[in-house]
């Protein structure tokens, strides 16, 4: 597609349920990133995929969070046993190449707004 | 990890005014981007500018990598410029500043 797409755009769930968020990067982009933005805050890095390399999971806040990227394209972020503090907008980005390349301009999707009741 | 500080945190302008937003960062970077987050939450790429100066219409940006800062200039501001402006840097994953919230009044 022309840009990064994410689904669903909004997700309301009950505390304790699992949720899956999907990201479809720009075609041909090898690097994919997940971020979280809590209300009125900046963006917090979660996880980064580069090609077929092992992902950089250093930003995941707990072991309830996991992500996978199938076939080097679409990615799914899974949050198990959701908590109210997980409520946020989850943003996905992709770049043509990833770090440590000198050129890795990131392009963002519209985000998924997650509300945990 | 690398620290990113943006100033000012809030800025209110009258339409037509000019402004300068600043981004300071604590370590060497090979990627610096400026984004505008519109009222619907979409992050719009403004500049990819790890060094040097770029201009795009009423907006321009300058990064002085050796002194670890970047500036975003907005000239002849319009109400549609309102929103939050983020600076983000990386040698690896992207680290974002807290943003500057710009309000342009008609």
mmCIF file with all atom_site columns, C-alpha atoms in Angstrom:
data_model
loop_
_atom_site.group_PDB
_atom_site.id
_atom_site.type_symbol
_atom_site.label_atom_id
_atom_site.label_alt_id
_atom_site.label_comp_id
_atom_site.label_asym_id
_atom_site.label_entity_id
_atom_site.label_seq_id
_atom_site.pdbx_PDB_ins_code
_atom_site.Cartn_x
_atom_site.Cartn_y
_atom_site.Cartn_z
_atom_site.occupancy
_atom_site.B_iso_or_equiv
_atom_site.pdbx_formal_charge
_atom_site.auth_seq_id
_atom_site.auth_comp_id
_atom_site.auth_asym_id
_atom_site.auth_atom_id
_atom_site.pdbx_PDB_model_num
ATOM 1   C CA . UNK A 1 1   ? 0.000   0.000   0.000  1.00 0.00 ? 1   UNK A CA 1
ATOM 2   C CA . UNK A 1 2   ? 0.922   3.663   -0.137 1.00 0.00 ? 2   UNK A CA 1
ATOM 3   C CA . UNK A 1 3   ? 1.517   4.010   3.586  1.00 0.00 ? 3   UNK A CA 1
ATOM 4   C CA . UNK A 1 4   ? 1.693   2.103   6.842  1.00 0.00 ? 4   UNK A CA 1
ATOM 5   C CA . UNK A 1 5   ? -1.681  0.685   7.813  1.00 0.00 ? 5   UNK A CA 1
ATOM 6   C CA . UNK A 1 6   ? -2.836  -0.512  11.211 1.00 0.00 ? 6   UNK A CA 1
ATOM 7   C CA . UNK A 1 7   ? -5.874  -2.369  12.430 1.00 0.00 ? 7   UNK A CA 1
ATOM 8   C CA . UNK A 1 8   ? -8.111  -2.071  14.247 1.00 0.00 ? 8   UNK A CA 1
ATOM 9   C CA . UNK A 1 9   ? -8.224  1.710   14.564 1.00 0.00 ? 9   UNK A CA 1
ATOM 10  C CA . UNK A 1 10  ? -9.914  1.389   17.931 1.00 0.00 ? 10  UNK A CA 1
ATOM 11  C CA . UNK A 1 11  ? -10.069 -1.496  20.377 1.00 0.00 ? 11  UNK A CA 1
ATOM 12  C CA . UNK A 1 12  ? -11.979 -1.622  23.646 1.00 0.00 ? 12  UNK A CA 1
ATOM 13  C CA . UNK A 1 13  ? -11.359 -4.628  25.834 1.00 0.00 ? 13  UNK A CA 1
ATOM 14  C CA . UNK A 1 14  ? -11.901 -5.795  29.370 1.00 0.00 ? 14  UNK A CA 1
ATOM 15  C CA . UNK A 1 15  ? -9.110  -6.106  31.883 1.00 0.00 ? 15  UNK A CA 1
ATOM 16  C CA . UNK A 1 16  ? -7.520  -9.538  31.708 1.00 0.00 ? 16  UNK A CA 1
ATOM 17  C CA . UNK A 1 17  ? -8.328  -10.204 28.035 1.00 0.00 ? 17  UNK A CA 1
ATOM 18  C CA . UNK A 1 18  ? -5.691  -10.673 25.337 1.00 0.00 ? 18  UNK A CA 1
ATOM 19  C CA . UNK A 1 19  ? -5.536  -8.334  22.344 1.00 0.00 ? 19  UNK A CA 1
ATOM 20  C CA . UNK A 1 20  ? -3.778  -8.444  18.978 1.00 0.00 ? 20  UNK A CA 1
ATOM 21  C CA . UNK A 1 21  ? -2.854  -5.338  17.026 1.00 0.00 ? 21  UNK A CA 1
ATOM 22  C CA . UNK A 1 22  ? -1.815  -5.523  13.394 1.00 0.00 ? 22  UNK A CA 1
ATOM 23  C CA . UNK A 1 23  ? 0.624   -3.456  11.344 1.00 0.00 ? 23  UNK A CA 1
ATOM 24  C CA . UNK A 1 24  ? 1.127   -3.607  7.593  1.00 0.00 ? 24  UNK A CA 1
ATOM 25  C CA . UNK A 1 25  ? 4.320   -1.701  6.656  1.00 0.00 ? 25  UNK A CA 1
ATOM 26  C CA . UNK A 1 26  ? 5.108   0.127   3.448  1.00 0.00 ? 26  UNK A CA 1
ATOM 27  C CA . UNK A 1 27  ? 5.877   -2.392  0.744  1.00 0.00 ? 27  UNK A CA 1
ATOM 28  C CA . UNK A 1 28  ? 9.618   -3.013  0.476  1.00 0.00 ? 28  UNK A CA 1
ATOM 29  C CA . UNK A 1 29  ? 10.481  -1.592  3.872  1.00 0.00 ? 29  UNK A CA 1
ATOM 30  C CA . UNK A 1 30  ? 12.724  -3.978  5.769  1.00 0.00 ? 30  UNK A CA 1
ATOM 31  C CA . UNK A 1 31  ? 12.507  -2.403  9.216  1.00 0.00 ? 31  UNK A CA 1
ATOM 32  C CA . UNK A 1 32  ? 9.380   -2.235  11.374 1.00 0.00 ? 32  UNK A CA 1
ATOM 33  C CA . UNK A 1 33  ? 8.931   -0.548  14.740 1.00 0.00 ? 33  UNK A CA 1
ATOM 34  C CA . UNK A 1 34  ? 6.245   -0.481  17.426 1.00 0.00 ? 34  UNK A CA 1
ATOM 35  C CA . UNK A 1 35  ? 5.736   2.473   19.776 1.00 0.00 ? 35  UNK A CA 1
ATOM 36  C CA . UNK A 1 36  ? 3.230   3.373   22.469 1.00 0.00 ? 36  UNK A CA 1
ATOM 37  C CA . UNK A 1 37  ? 1.849   6.831   23.179 1.00 0.00 ? 37  UNK A CA 1
ATOM 38  C CA . UNK A 1 38  ? -0.031  7.359   26.414 1.00 0.00 ? 38  UNK A CA 1
ATOM 39  C CA . UNK A 1 39  ? -2.466  10.267  26.659 1.00 0.00 ? 39  UNK A CA 1
ATOM 40  C CA . UNK A 1 40  ? -0.673  13.582  26.278 1.00 0.00 ? 40  UNK A CA 1
ATOM 41  C CA . UNK A 1 41  ? 2.748   11.960  26.251 1.00 0.00 ? 41  UNK A CA 1
ATOM 42  C CA . UNK A 1 42  ? 5.544   11.400  23.792 1.00 0.00 ? 42  UNK A CA 1
ATOM 43  C CA . UNK A 1 43  ? 6.221   8.123   22.073 1.00 0.00 ? 43  UNK A CA 1
ATOM 44  C CA . UNK A 1 44  ? 7.791   5.174   23.867 1.00 0.00 ? 44  UNK A CA 1
ATOM 45  C CA . UNK A 1 45  ? 9.750   2.622   21.841 1.00 0.00 ? 45  UNK A CA 1
ATOM 46  C CA . UNK A 1 46  ? 8.577   -0.986  22.275 1.00 0.00 ? 46  UNK A CA 1
ATOM 47  C CA . UNK A 1 47  ? 10.181  -3.318  19.732 1.00 0.00 ? 47  UNK A CA 1
ATOM 48  C CA . UNK A 1 48  ? 12.011  -3.222  16.407 1.00 0.00 ? 48  UNK A CA 1
ATOM 49  C CA . UNK A 1 49  ? 12.349  -5.780  13.584 1.00 0.00 ? 49  UNK A CA 1
ATOM 50  C CA . UNK A 1 50  ? 15.055  -5.642  10.925 1.00 0.00 ? 50  UNK A CA 1
ATOM 51  C CA . UNK A 1 51  ? 14.715  -8.149  8.106  1.00 0.00 ? 51  UNK A CA 1
ATOM 52  C CA . UNK A 1 52  ? 15.159  -11.686 9.375  1.00 0.00 ? 52  UNK A CA 1
ATOM 53  C CA . UNK A 1 53  ? 17.288  -10.698 12.360 1.00 0.00 ? 53  UNK A CA 1
ATOM 54  C CA . UNK A 1 54  ? 16.167  -11.304 15.927 1.00 0.00 ? 54  UNK A CA 1
ATOM 55  C CA . UNK A 1 55  ? 14.016  -8.373  17.062 1.00 0.00 ? 55  UNK A CA 1
ATOM 56  C CA . UNK A 1 56  ? 15.205  -5.729  19.499 1.00 0.00 ? 56  UNK A CA 1
ATOM 57  C CA . UNK A 1 57  ? 12.757  -6.225  22.381 1.00 0.00 ? 57  UNK A CA 1
ATOM 58  C CA . UNK A 1 58  ? 14.475  -3.847  24.759 1.00 0.00 ? 58  UNK A CA 1
ATOM 59  C CA . UNK A 1 59  ? 11.477  -1.506  25.033 1.00 0.00 ? 59  UNK A CA 1
ATOM 60  C CA . UNK A 1 60  ? 8.795   -4.044  25.904 1.00 0.00 ? 60  UNK A CA 1
ATOM 61  C CA . UNK A 1 61  ? 7.428   -3.041  29.329 1.00 0.00 ? 61  UNK A CA 1
ATOM 62  C CA . UNK A 1 62  ? 6.627   -6.561  30.571 1.00 0.00 ? 62  UNK A CA 1
ATOM 63  C CA . UNK A 1 63  ? 6.477   -10.193 29.483 1.00 0.00 ? 63  UNK A CA 1
ATOM 64  C CA . UNK A 1 64  ? 2.779   -9.720  28.740 1.00 0.00 ? 64  UNK A CA 1
ATOM 65  C CA . UNK A 1 65  ? 3.868   -7.922  25.561 1.00 0.00 ? 65  UNK A CA 1
ATOM 66  C CA . UNK A 1 66  ? 5.131   -9.803  22.530 1.00 0.00 ? 66  UNK A CA 1
ATOM 67  C CA . UNK A 1 67  ? 5.354   -9.230  18.805 1.00 0.00 ? 67  UNK A CA 1
ATOM 68  C CA . UNK A 1 68  ? 6.049   -11.196 15.704 1.00 0.00 ? 68  UNK A CA 1
ATOM 69  C CA . UNK A 1 69  ? 6.649   -10.388 12.103 1.00 0.00 ? 69  UNK A CA 1
ATOM 70  C CA . UNK A 1 70  ? 5.690   -13.042 9.589  1.00 0.00 ? 70  UNK A CA 1
ATOM 71  C CA . UNK A 1 71  ? 7.411   -13.267 6.235  1.00 0.00 ? 71  UNK A CA 1
ATOM 72  C CA . UNK A 1 72  ? 9.284   -10.056 6.844  1.00 0.00 ? 72  UNK A CA 1
ATOM 73  C CA . UNK A 1 73  ? 6.139   -7.989  6.289  1.00 0.00 ? 73  UNK A CA 1
ATOM 74  C CA . UNK A 1 74  ? 3.029   -7.844  8.494  1.00 0.00 ? 74  UNK A CA 1
ATOM 75  C CA . UNK A 1 75  ? 3.549   -7.615  12.239 1.00 0.00 ? 75  UNK A CA 1
ATOM 76  C CA . UNK A 1 76  ? 1.278   -8.428  15.162 1.00 0.00 ? 76  UNK A CA 1
ATOM 77  C CA . UNK A 1 77  ? 1.689   -6.959  18.639 1.00 0.00 ? 77  UNK A CA 1
ATOM 78  C CA . UNK A 1 78  ? 0.040   -9.101  21.300 1.00 0.00 ? 78  UNK A CA 1
ATOM 79  C CA . UNK A 1 79  ? -0.782  -7.964  24.807 1.00 0.00 ? 79  UNK A CA 1
ATOM 80  C CA . UNK A 1 80  ? -1.805  -10.727 27.175 1.00 0.00 ? 80  UNK A CA 1
ATOM 81  C CA . UNK A 1 81  ? -3.905  -10.252 30.297 1.00 0.00 ? 81  UNK A CA 1
ATOM 82  C CA . UNK A 1 82  ? -4.420  -6.567  29.551 1.00 0.00 ? 82  UNK A CA 1
ATOM 83  C CA . UNK A 1 83  ? -4.283  -4.040  32.381 1.00 0.00 ? 83  UNK A CA 1
ATOM 84  C CA . UNK A 1 84  ? -5.801  -0.564  32.557 1.00 0.00 ? 84  UNK A CA 1
ATOM 85  C CA . UNK A 1 85  ? -2.332  0.983   32.331 1.00 0.00 ? 85  UNK A CA 1
ATOM 86  C CA . UNK A 1 86  ? -1.979  -0.618  28.878 1.00 0.00 ? 86  UNK A CA 1
ATOM 87  C CA . UNK A 1 87  ? -4.520  1.888   27.553 1.00 0.00 ? 87  UNK A CA 1
ATOM 88  C CA . UNK A 1 88  ? -2.718  3.988   24.961 1.00 0.00 ? 88  UNK A CA 1
ATOM 89  C CA . UNK A 1 89  ? -2.322  4.532   21.249 1.00 0.00 ? 89  UNK A CA 1
ATOM 90  C CA . UNK A 1 90  ? -0.062  1.909   19.716 1.00 0.00 ? 90  UNK A CA 1
ATOM 91  C CA . UNK A 1 91  ? 1.825   3.205   16.679 1.00 0.00 ? 91  UNK A CA 1
ATOM 92  C CA . UNK A 1 92  ? 3.693   1.253   14.071 1.00 0.00 ? 92  UNK A CA 1
ATOM 93  C CA . UNK A 1 93  ? 6.377   2.648   11.774 1.00 0.00 ? 93  UNK A CA 1
ATOM 94  C CA . UNK A 1 94  ? 8.495   1.281   8.968  1.00 0.00 ? 94  UNK A CA 1
ATOM 95  C CA . UNK A 1 95  ? 11.670  2.350   7.242  1.00 0.00 ? 95  UNK A CA 1
ATOM 96  C CA . UNK A 1 96  ? 13.371  1.283   4.030  1.00 0.00 ? 96  UNK A CA 1
ATOM 97  C CA . UNK A 1 97  ? 16.392  0.092   5.941  1.00 0.00 ? 97  UNK A CA 1
ATOM 98  C CA . UNK A 1 98  ? 17.090  -0.013  9.643  1.00 0.00 ? 98  UNK A CA 1
ATOM 99  C CA . UNK A 1 99  ? 19.831  0.997   12.009 1.00 0.00 ? 99  UNK A CA 1
ATOM 100 C CA . UNK A 1 100 ? 22.773  1.265   11.907 1.00 0.00 ? 100 UNK A CA 1
ATOM 101 C CA . UNK A 1 101 ? 22.230  2.482   8.368  1.00 0.00 ? 101 UNK A CA 1
ATOM 102 C CA . UNK A 1 102 ? 22.779  6.176   7.970  1.00 0.00 ? 102 UNK A CA 1
ATOM 103 C CA . UNK A 1 103 ? 19.390  6.467   6.302  1.00 0.00 ? 103 UNK A CA 1
ATOM 104 C CA . UNK A 1 104 ? 16.419  5.039   8.144  1.00 0.00 ? 104 UNK A CA 1
ATOM 105 C CA . UNK A 1 105 ? 13.650  7.611   7.894  1.00 0.00 ? 105 UNK A CA 1
ATOM 106 C CA . UNK A 1 106 ? 10.597  6.218   9.642  1.00 0.00 ? 106 UNK A CA 1
ATOM 107 C CA . UNK A 1 107 ? 7.017   6.548   8.427  1.00 0.00 ? 107 UNK A CA 1
ATOM 108 C CA . UNK A 1 108 ? 4.150   6.067   10.853 1.00 0.00 ? 108 UNK A CA 1
ATOM 109 C CA . UNK A 1 109 ? 0.752   4.459   10.619 1.00 0.00 ? 109 UNK A CA 1
ATOM 110 C CA . UNK A 1 110 ? -2.422  6.021   12.058 1.00 0.00 ? 110 UNK A CA 1
ATOM 111 C CA . UNK A 1 111 ? -2.227  3.966   15.257 1.00 0.00 ? 111 UNK A CA 1
ATOM 112 C CA . UNK A 1 112 ? -4.578  1.728   17.221 1.00 0.00 ? 112 UNK A CA 1
ATOM 113 C CA . UNK A 1 113 ? -6.282  3.327   20.204 1.00 0.00 ? 113 UNK A CA 1
ATOM 114 C CA . UNK A 1 114 ? -6.535  0.665   22.922 1.00 0.00 ? 114 UNK A CA 1
ATOM 115 C CA . UNK A 1 115 ? -8.863  1.168   25.865 1.00 0.00 ? 115 UNK A CA 1
ATOM 116 C CA . UNK A 1 116 ? -8.808  -1.351  28.698 1.00 0.00 ? 116 UNK A CA 1
ATOM 117 C CA . UNK A 1 117 ? -11.862 -1.138  30.936 1.00 0.00 ? 117 UNK A CA 1
ATOM 118 C CA . UNK B 2 1   ? 20.260  5.983   26.858 1.00 0.00 ? 1   UNK B CA 1
ATOM 119 C CA . UNK B 2 2   ? 20.091  9.078   24.718 1.00 0.00 ? 2   UNK B CA 1
ATOM 120 C CA . UNK B 2 3   ? 18.067  11.982  26.113 1.00 0.00 ? 3   UNK B CA 1
ATOM 121 C CA . UNK B 2 4   ? 15.987  14.311  23.949 1.00 0.00 ? 4   UNK B CA 1
ATOM 122 C CA . UNK B 2 5   ? 14.740  17.641  25.255 1.00 0.00 ? 5   UNK B CA 1
ATOM 123 C CA . UNK B 2 6   ? 12.383  19.922  23.385 1.00 0.00 ? 6   UNK B CA 1
ATOM 124 C CA . UNK B 2 7   ? 11.586  23.530  24.113 1.00 0.00 ? 7   UNK B CA 1
ATOM 125 C CA . UNK B 2 8   ? 9.343   25.295  24.658 1.00 0.00 ? 8   UNK B CA 1
ATOM 126 C CA . UNK B 2 9   ? 6.781   22.756  25.862 1.00 0.00 ? 9   UNK B CA 1
ATOM 127 C CA . UNK B 2 10  ? 3.909   25.019  24.860 1.00 0.00 ? 10  UNK B CA 1
ATOM 128 C CA . UNK B 2 11  ? 3.703   27.862  22.382 1.00 0.00 ? 11  UNK B CA 1
ATOM 129 C CA . UNK B 2 12  ? 0.770   30.091  21.508 1.00 0.00 ? 12  UNK B CA 1
ATOM 130 C CA . UNK B 2 13  ? 1.017   32.284  18.434 1.00 0.00 ? 13  UNK B CA 1
ATOM 131 C CA . UNK B 2 14  ? -1.134  34.666  16.515 1.00 0.00 ? 14  UNK B CA 1
ATOM 132 C CA . UNK B 2 15  ? -1.666  33.676  12.899 1.00 0.00 ? 15  UNK B CA 1
ATOM 133 C CA . UNK B 2 16  ? 1.113   35.092  10.742 1.00 0.00 ? 16  UNK B CA 1
ATOM 134 C CA . UNK B 2 17  ? 3.782   35.002  13.442 1.00 0.00 ? 17  UNK B CA 1
ATOM 135 C CA . UNK B 2 18  ? 7.094   33.152  13.166 1.00 0.00 ? 18  UNK B CA 1
ATOM 136 C CA . UNK B 2 19  ? 8.442   30.639  15.671 1.00 0.00 ? 19  UNK B CA 1
ATOM 137 C CA . UNK B 2 20  ? 11.486  28.525  16.469 1.00 0.00 ? 20  UNK B CA 1
ATOM 138 C CA . UNK B 2 21  ? 11.295  25.144  18.158 1.00 0.00 ? 21  UNK B CA 1
ATOM 139 C CA . UNK B 2 22  ? 14.401  23.583  19.646 1.00 0.00 ? 22  UNK B CA 1
ATOM 140 C CA . UNK B 2 23  ? 15.553  19.997  20.153 1.00 0.00 ? 23  UNK B CA 1
ATOM 141 C CA . UNK B 2 24  ? 18.627  19.135  22.230 1.00 0.00 ? 24  UNK B CA 1
ATOM 142 C CA . UNK B 2 25  ? 20.029  15.626  22.358 1.00 0.00 ? 25  UNK B CA 1
ATOM 143 C CA . UNK B 2 26  ? 22.621  14.082  24.586 1.00 0.00 ? 26  UNK B CA 1
ATOM 144 C CA . UNK B 2 27  ? 24.685  11.888  22.249 1.00 0.00 ? 27  UNK B CA 1
ATOM 145 C CA . UNK B 2 28  ? 25.730  11.413  18.653 1.00 0.00 ? 28  UNK B CA 1
ATOM 146 C CA . UNK B 2 29  ? 22.943  10.411  16.307 1.00 0.00 ? 29  UNK B CA 1
ATOM 147 C CA . UNK B 2 30  ? 22.706  9.247   12.711 1.00 0.00 ? 30  UNK B CA 1
ATOM 148 C CA . UNK B 2 31  ? 19.005  9.927   12.333 1.00 0.00 ? 31  UNK B CA 1
ATOM 149 C CA . UNK B 2 32  ? 16.981  12.951  13.376 1.00 0.00 ? 32  UNK B CA 1
ATOM 150 C CA . UNK B 2 33  ? 13.416  13.557  12.318 1.00 0.00 ? 33  UNK B CA 1
ATOM 151 C CA . UNK B 2 34  ? 10.838  16.258  12.973 1.00 0.00 ? 34  UNK B CA 1
ATOM 152 C CA . UNK B 2 35  ? 7.187   15.251  13.028 1.00 0.00 ? 35  UNK B CA 1
ATOM 153 C CA . UNK B 2 36  ? 3.907   17.114  13.310 1.00 0.00 ? 36  UNK B CA 1
ATOM 154 C CA . UNK B 2 37  ? 1.181   15.227  15.134 1.00 0.00 ? 37  UNK B CA 1
ATOM 155 C CA . UNK B 2 38  ? -2.127  16.556  13.939 1.00 0.00 ? 38  UNK B CA 1
ATOM 156 C CA . UNK B 2 39  ? -5.283  16.716  16.093 1.00 0.00 ? 39  UNK B CA 1
ATOM 157 C CA . UNK B 2 40  ? -6.291  13.251  14.817 1.00 0.00 ? 40  UNK B CA 1
ATOM 158 C CA . UNK B 2 41  ? -3.065  11.753  16.124 1.00 0.00 ? 41  UNK B CA 1
ATOM 159 C CA . UNK B 2 42  ? -1.372  11.107  12.796 1.00 0.00 ? 42  UNK B CA 1
ATOM 160 C CA . UNK B 2 43  ? 2.374   11.696  12.755 1.00 0.00 ? 43  UNK B CA 1
ATOM 161 C CA . UNK B 2 44  ? 3.347   13.616  9.658  1.00 0.00 ? 44  UNK B CA 1
ATOM 162 C CA . UNK B 2 45  ? 6.998   13.548  8.554  1.00 0.00 ? 45  UNK B CA 1
ATOM 163 C CA . UNK B 2 46  ? 8.351   17.063  8.271  1.00 0.00 ? 46  UNK B CA 1
ATOM 164 C CA . UNK B 2 47  ? 12.099  16.605  7.923  1.00 0.00 ? 47  UNK B CA 1
ATOM 165 C CA . UNK B 2 48  ? 14.701  13.889  7.974  1.00 0.00 ? 48  UNK B CA 1
ATOM 166 C CA . UNK B 2 49  ? 17.691  15.974  8.991  1.00 0.00 ? 49  UNK B CA 1
ATOM 167 C CA . UNK B 2 50  ? 20.606  14.355  10.843 1.00 0.00 ? 50  UNK B CA 1
ATOM 168 C CA . UNK B 2 51  ? 22.726  17.345  9.804  1.00 0.00 ? 51  UNK B CA 1
ATOM 169 C CA . UNK B 2 52  ? 22.544  20.492  7.716  1.00 0.00 ? 52  UNK B CA 1
ATOM 170 C CA . UNK B 2 53  ? 19.620  22.664  6.699  1.00 0.00 ? 53  UNK B CA 1
ATOM 171 C CA . UNK B 2 54  ? 16.472  21.876  4.756  1.00 0.00 ? 54  UNK B CA 1
ATOM 172 C CA . UNK B 2 55  ? 13.480  23.940  3.718  1.00 0.00 ? 55  UNK B CA 1
ATOM 173 C CA . UNK B 2 56  ? 9.979   22.963  2.707  1.00 0.00 ? 56  UNK B CA 1
ATOM 174 C CA . UNK B 2 57  ? 7.661   25.876  2.069  1.00 0.00 ? 57  UNK B CA 1
ATOM 175 C CA . UNK B 2 58  ? 7.110   27.840  5.268  1.00 0.00 ? 58  UNK B CA 1
ATOM 176 C CA . UNK B 2 59  ? 9.041   25.302  7.308  1.00 0.00 ? 59  UNK B CA 1
ATOM 177 C CA . UNK B 2 60  ? 12.757  24.880  7.593  1.00 0.00 ? 60  UNK B CA 1
ATOM 178 C CA . UNK B 2 61  ? 15.065  22.951  9.893  1.00 0.00 ? 61  UNK B CA 1
ATOM 179 C CA . UNK B 2 62  ? 18.692  23.062  10.869 1.00 0.00 ? 62  UNK B CA 1
ATOM 180 C CA . UNK B 2 63  ? 20.664  20.418  12.731 1.00 0.00 ? 63  UNK B CA 1
ATOM 181 C CA . UNK B 2 64  ? 24.101  21.110  14.167 1.00 0.00 ? 64  UNK B CA 1
ATOM 182 C CA . UNK B 2 65  ? 25.175  17.580  14.966 1.00 0.00 ? 65  UNK B CA 1
ATOM 183 C CA . UNK B 2 66  ? 28.491  18.575  16.560 1.00 0.00 ? 66  UNK B CA 1
ATOM 184 C CA . UNK B 2 67  ? 26.628  20.736  19.079 1.00 0.00 ? 67  UNK B CA 1
ATOM 185 C CA . UNK B 2 68  ? 23.757  18.247  19.466 1.00 0.00 ? 68  UNK B CA 1
ATOM 186 C CA . UNK B 2 69  ? 20.786  20.395  18.662 1.00 0.00 ? 69  UNK B CA 1
ATOM 187 C CA . UNK B 2 70  ? 18.227  20.938  15.946 1.00 0.00 ? 70  UNK B CA 1
ATOM 188 C CA . UNK B 2 71  ? 15.898  23.840  15.246 1.00 0.00 ? 71  UNK B CA 1
ATOM 189 C CA . UNK B 2 72  ? 12.571  23.874  13.448 1.00 0.00 ? 72  UNK B CA 1
ATOM 190 C CA . UNK B 2 73  ? 11.445  27.206  12.047 1.00 0.00 ? 73  UNK B CA 1
ATOM 191 C CA . UNK B 2 74  ? 7.852   27.953  11.189 1.00 0.00 ? 74  UNK B CA 1
ATOM 192 C CA . UNK B 2 75  ? 7.226   31.174  9.311  1.00 0.00 ? 75  UNK B CA 1
ATOM 193 C CA . UNK B 2 76  ? 3.903   32.953  8.714  1.00 0.00 ? 76  UNK B CA 1
ATOM 194 C CA . UNK B 2 77  ? 2.113   30.448  10.922 1.00 0.00 ? 77  UNK B CA 1
ATOM 195 C CA . UNK B 2 78  ? -1.398  29.282  10.055 1.00 0.00 ? 78  UNK B CA 1
ATOM 196 C CA . UNK B 2 79  ? -4.114  27.746  12.222 1.00 0.00 ? 79  UNK B CA 1
ATOM 197 C CA . UNK B 2 80  ? -3.505  24.426  10.465 1.00 0.00 ? 80  UNK B CA 1
ATOM 198 C CA . UNK B 2 81  ? 0.005   24.413  11.941 1.00 0.00 ? 81  UNK B CA 1
ATOM 199 C CA . UNK B 2 82  ? -1.517  23.747  15.365 1.00 0.00 ? 82  UNK B CA 1
ATOM 200 C CA . UNK B 2 83  ? -0.656  20.433  16.974 1.00 0.00 ? 83  UNK B CA 1
ATOM 201 C CA . UNK B 2 84  ? 2.319   18.825  18.645 1.00 0.00 ? 84  UNK B CA 1
ATOM 202 C CA . UNK B 2 85  ? 5.772   18.896  17.093 1.00 0.00 ? 85  UNK B CA 1
ATOM 203 C CA . UNK B 2 86  ? 8.091   16.040  17.980 1.00 0.00 ? 86  UNK B CA 1
ATOM 204 C CA . UNK B 2 87  ? 11.789  15.675  17.497 1.00 0.00 ? 87  UNK B CA 1
ATOM 205 C CA . UNK B 2 88  ? 13.069  12.106  17.383 1.00 0.00 ? 88  UNK B CA 1
ATOM 206 C CA . UNK B 2 89  ? 16.634  10.828  17.202 1.00 0.00 ? 89  UNK B CA 1
ATOM 207 C CA . UNK B 2 90  ? 18.353  7.507   16.906 1.00 0.00 ? 90  UNK B CA 1
ATOM 208 C CA . UNK B 2 91  ? 21.513  5.751   16.594 1.00 0.00 ? 91  UNK B CA 1
ATOM 209 C CA . UNK B 2 92  ? 19.171  2.741   16.854 1.00 0.00 ? 92  UNK B CA 1
ATOM 210 C CA . UNK B 2 93  ? 15.533  2.740   17.849 1.00 0.00 ? 93  UNK B CA 1
ATOM 211 C CA . UNK B 2 94  ? 13.932  6.168   17.739 1.00 0.00 ? 94  UNK B CA 1
ATOM 212 C CA . UNK B 2 95  ? 13.854  8.221   20.946 1.00 0.00 ? 95  UNK B CA 1
ATOM 213 C CA . UNK B 2 96  ? 11.273  10.966  21.048 1.00 0.00 ? 96  UNK B CA 1
ATOM 214 C CA . UNK B 2 97  ? 11.240  14.228  22.900 1.00 0.00 ? 97  UNK B CA 1
ATOM 215 C CA . UNK B 2 98  ? 8.185   15.228  24.890 1.00 0.00 ? 98  UNK B CA 1
ATOM 216 C CA . UNK B 2 99  ? 7.062   17.555  22.111 1.00 0.00 ? 99  UNK B CA 1
ATOM 217 C CA . UNK B 2 100 ? 6.126   21.209  21.698 1.00 0.00 ? 100 UNK B CA 1
ATOM 218 C CA . UNK B 2 101 ? 2.404   21.901  21.671 1.00 0.00 ? 101 UNK B CA 1
ATOM 219 C CA . UNK B 2 102 ? 1.746   24.732  19.218 1.00 0.00 ? 102 UNK B CA 1
ATOM 220 C CA . UNK B 2 103 ? -1.526  26.633  19.136 1.00 0.00 ? 103 UNK B CA 1
ATOM 221 C CA . UNK B 2 104 ? -2.010  29.168  16.357 1.00 0.00 ? 104 UNK B CA 1
ATOM 222 C CA . UNK B 2 105 ? -4.912  31.548  16.950 1.00 0.00 ? 105 UNK B CA 1
ATOM 223 C CA . UNK B 2 106 ? -6.772  33.262  14.085 1.00 0.00 ? 106 UNK B CA 1
#
